[in-house]
GROMACS .gro file of C-alpha atoms in nm:
model
  130
    1MET     CA    1   0.885   3.548   0.502
    2PRO     CA    2   0.798   3.416   0.157
    3ASP     CA    3   0.436   3.407   0.041
    4LEU     CA    4   0.268   3.080  -0.043
    5ALA     CA    5   0.243   3.077  -0.423
    6ALA     CA    6   0.117   2.728  -0.501
    7ILE     CA    7   0.030   2.387  -0.366
    8VAL     CA    8   0.135   2.086  -0.573
    9ILE     CA    9  -0.061   1.762  -0.545
   10HIS     CA   10   0.128   1.468  -0.692
   11CYS     CA   11  -0.089   1.201  -0.846
   12ARG     CA   12  -0.100   0.898  -1.071
   13ASP     CA   13  -0.391   1.020  -1.284
   14PRO     CA   14  -0.444   1.395  -1.342
   15TYR     CA   15  -0.755   1.315  -1.549
   16LEU     CA   16  -0.912   1.183  -1.229
   17LEU     CA   17  -0.770   1.423  -0.971
   18ALA     CA   18  -0.779   1.759  -1.152
   19PRO     CA   19  -1.161   1.762  -1.181
   20PHE     CA   20  -1.191   1.636  -0.822
   21TRP     CA   21  -0.967   1.905  -0.671
   22SER     CA   22  -1.118   2.172  -0.895
   23ALA     CA   23  -1.463   2.085  -0.762
   24VAL     CA   24  -1.349   2.059  -0.400
   25THR     CA   25  -1.148   2.383  -0.393
   26GLY     CA   26  -1.374   2.581  -0.625
   27LEU     CA   27  -1.068   2.672  -0.833
   28PRO     CA   28  -1.127   2.657  -1.207
   29MET     CA   29  -0.883   2.482  -1.434
   30ALA     CA   30  -0.673   2.698  -1.665
   31GLU     CA   31  -0.855   2.694  -1.998
   32ALA     CA   32  -0.573   2.527  -2.193
   33ASP     CA   33  -0.549   2.254  -1.928
   34ARG     CA   34  -0.926   2.203  -1.925
   35VAL     CA   35  -0.916   2.149  -2.302
   36ARG     CA   36  -0.626   1.902  -2.271
   37LEU     CA   37  -0.823   1.710  -2.008
   38VAL     CA   38  -1.129   1.692  -2.231
   39ASP     CA   39  -0.913   1.586  -2.528
   40ARG     CA   40  -0.711   1.352  -2.305
   41SER     CA   41  -0.400   1.506  -2.458
   42LEU     CA   42  -0.182   1.583  -2.155
   43GLY     CA   43   0.179   1.481  -2.191
   44PRO     CA   44   0.305   1.220  -1.941
   45THR     CA   45   0.461   1.487  -1.717
   46GLU     CA   46   0.223   1.778  -1.783
   47ALA     CA   47   0.054   1.921  -1.475
   48VAL     CA   48  -0.290   2.080  -1.459
   49LEU     CA   49  -0.320   2.430  -1.315
   50LEU     CA   50  -0.613   2.529  -1.091
   51ARG     CA   51  -0.620   2.907  -1.050
   52GLU     CA   52  -0.859   3.161  -0.904
   53PRO     CA   53  -0.899   3.438  -1.165
   54SER     CA   54  -0.860   3.714  -0.904
   55GLY     CA   55  -0.526   3.573  -0.787
   56HIS     CA   56  -0.625   3.600  -0.421
   57ARG     CA   57  -0.564   3.230  -0.349
   58PRO     CA   58  -0.256   3.015  -0.411
   59ASP     CA   59  -0.246   2.816  -0.733
   60VAL     CA   60  -0.296   2.441  -0.709
   61TRP     CA   61  -0.105   2.217  -0.949
   62ILE     CA   62  -0.217   1.859  -1.012
   63SER     CA   63   0.110   1.700  -1.116
   64PRO     CA   64   0.158   1.343  -1.239
   65VAL     CA   65   0.459   1.150  -1.110
   66GLU     CA   66   0.580   0.797  -1.175
   67ALA     CA   67   0.623   0.704  -0.810
   68LEU     CA   68   0.428   0.855  -0.526
   69PRO     CA   69   0.592   0.903  -0.186
   70ALA     CA   70   0.450   0.734   0.120
   71PRO     CA   71   0.125   0.887   0.246
   72GLY     CA   72   0.150   1.171   0.492
   73ARG     CA   73   0.419   1.381   0.324
   74ILE     CA   74   0.171   1.662   0.267
   75HIS     CA   75  -0.176   1.699   0.407
   76LEU     CA   76  -0.443   1.955   0.317
   77ASP     CA   77  -0.693   2.091   0.568
   78LEU     CA   78  -1.018   2.232   0.430
   79VAL     CA   79  -1.291   2.418   0.617
   80GLY     CA   80  -1.658   2.365   0.535
   81ASP     CA   81  -2.012   2.321   0.657
   82ALA     CA   82  -2.244   2.022   0.613
   83GLU     CA   83  -2.348   2.129   0.263
   84GLU     CA   84  -1.985   2.166   0.153
   85ARG     CA   85  -1.903   1.828   0.308
   86ALA     CA   86  -2.182   1.673   0.099
   87ALA     CA   87  -2.039   1.839  -0.212
   88VAL     CA   88  -1.690   1.702  -0.139
   89LEU     CA   89  -1.834   1.352  -0.102
   90GLU     CA   90  -2.038   1.396  -0.420
   91ALA     CA   91  -1.719   1.499  -0.602
   92GLY     CA   92  -1.566   1.161  -0.516
   93ALA     CA   93  -1.413   1.183  -0.168
   94THR     CA   94  -1.458   0.901   0.079
   95VAL     CA   95  -1.470   0.916   0.457
   96VAL     CA   96  -1.164   0.757   0.617
   97ARG     CA   97  -1.260   0.827   0.977
   98GLU     CA   98  -1.470   1.061   1.187
   99LEU     CA   99  -1.295   1.238   1.472
  100PRO     CA  100  -1.452   1.459   1.739
  101ARG     CA  101  -1.349   1.788   1.572
  102TRP     CA  102  -1.302   1.699   1.205
  103THR     CA  103  -1.339   1.432   0.938
  104VAL     CA  104  -1.051   1.262   0.761
  105LEU     CA  105  -1.136   1.204   0.395
  106ALA     CA  106  -0.951   1.062   0.095
  107ASP     CA  107  -0.949   1.183  -0.265
  108PRO     CA  108  -1.010   0.931  -0.546
  109GLU     CA  109  -0.645   0.814  -0.533
  110GLY     CA  110  -0.650   0.766  -0.155
  111ASN     CA  111  -0.464   1.086  -0.055
  112GLU     CA  112  -0.597   1.189   0.284
  113PHE     CA  113  -0.713   1.539   0.374
  114CYS     CA  114  -0.919   1.682   0.658
  115LEU     CA  115  -1.245   1.873   0.661
  116LEU     CA  116  -1.289   2.093   0.965
  117PRO     CA  117  -1.603   2.280   1.067
  118ARG     CA  118  -1.588   2.656   1.027
  119GLY     CA  119  -1.411   2.816   1.323
  120GLU     CA  120  -1.178   2.517   1.383
  121ALA     CA  121  -0.910   2.590   1.123
  122HIS     CA  122  -0.701   2.836   1.322
  123GLY     CA  123  -0.757   2.724   1.680
  124ASP     CA  124  -0.481   2.684   1.937
  125ARG     CA  125  -0.515   2.303   1.940
  126THR     CA  126  -0.321   2.030   1.767
  127PRO     CA  127  -0.353   2.061   1.388
  128PRO     CA  128  -0.570   1.801   1.214
  129GLY     CA  129  -0.392   1.495   1.086
  130HIS     CA  130  -0.152   1.488   1.383
   0.00000   0.00000   0.00000
């Protein structure tokens, strides 16, 4: 089977979402992209690359598009403790709803994702968001 190489998050405003997803995932921005964000010099279709230097995690691309598909086409599940949840909220996420086993949150553009407590990510139950 193929390996997962990257996750692409489509957005309206990469200047807003690239720093958010960098903070939430702990993945640093590629240096050239970080500079373009600071200078506000991204081209209208230029994506921002978030990459772990060791290469042990998939890349995340924050990619601007003119029209966004309906919500729910892709959904990220993150795992974290109470301190990490607080950091995600501090980075700009909002709580959409609290469920018994996880929390549904939204990024600054309203894209929903779930935060599960450690130990819940790979259980034999229905995946979050379903």
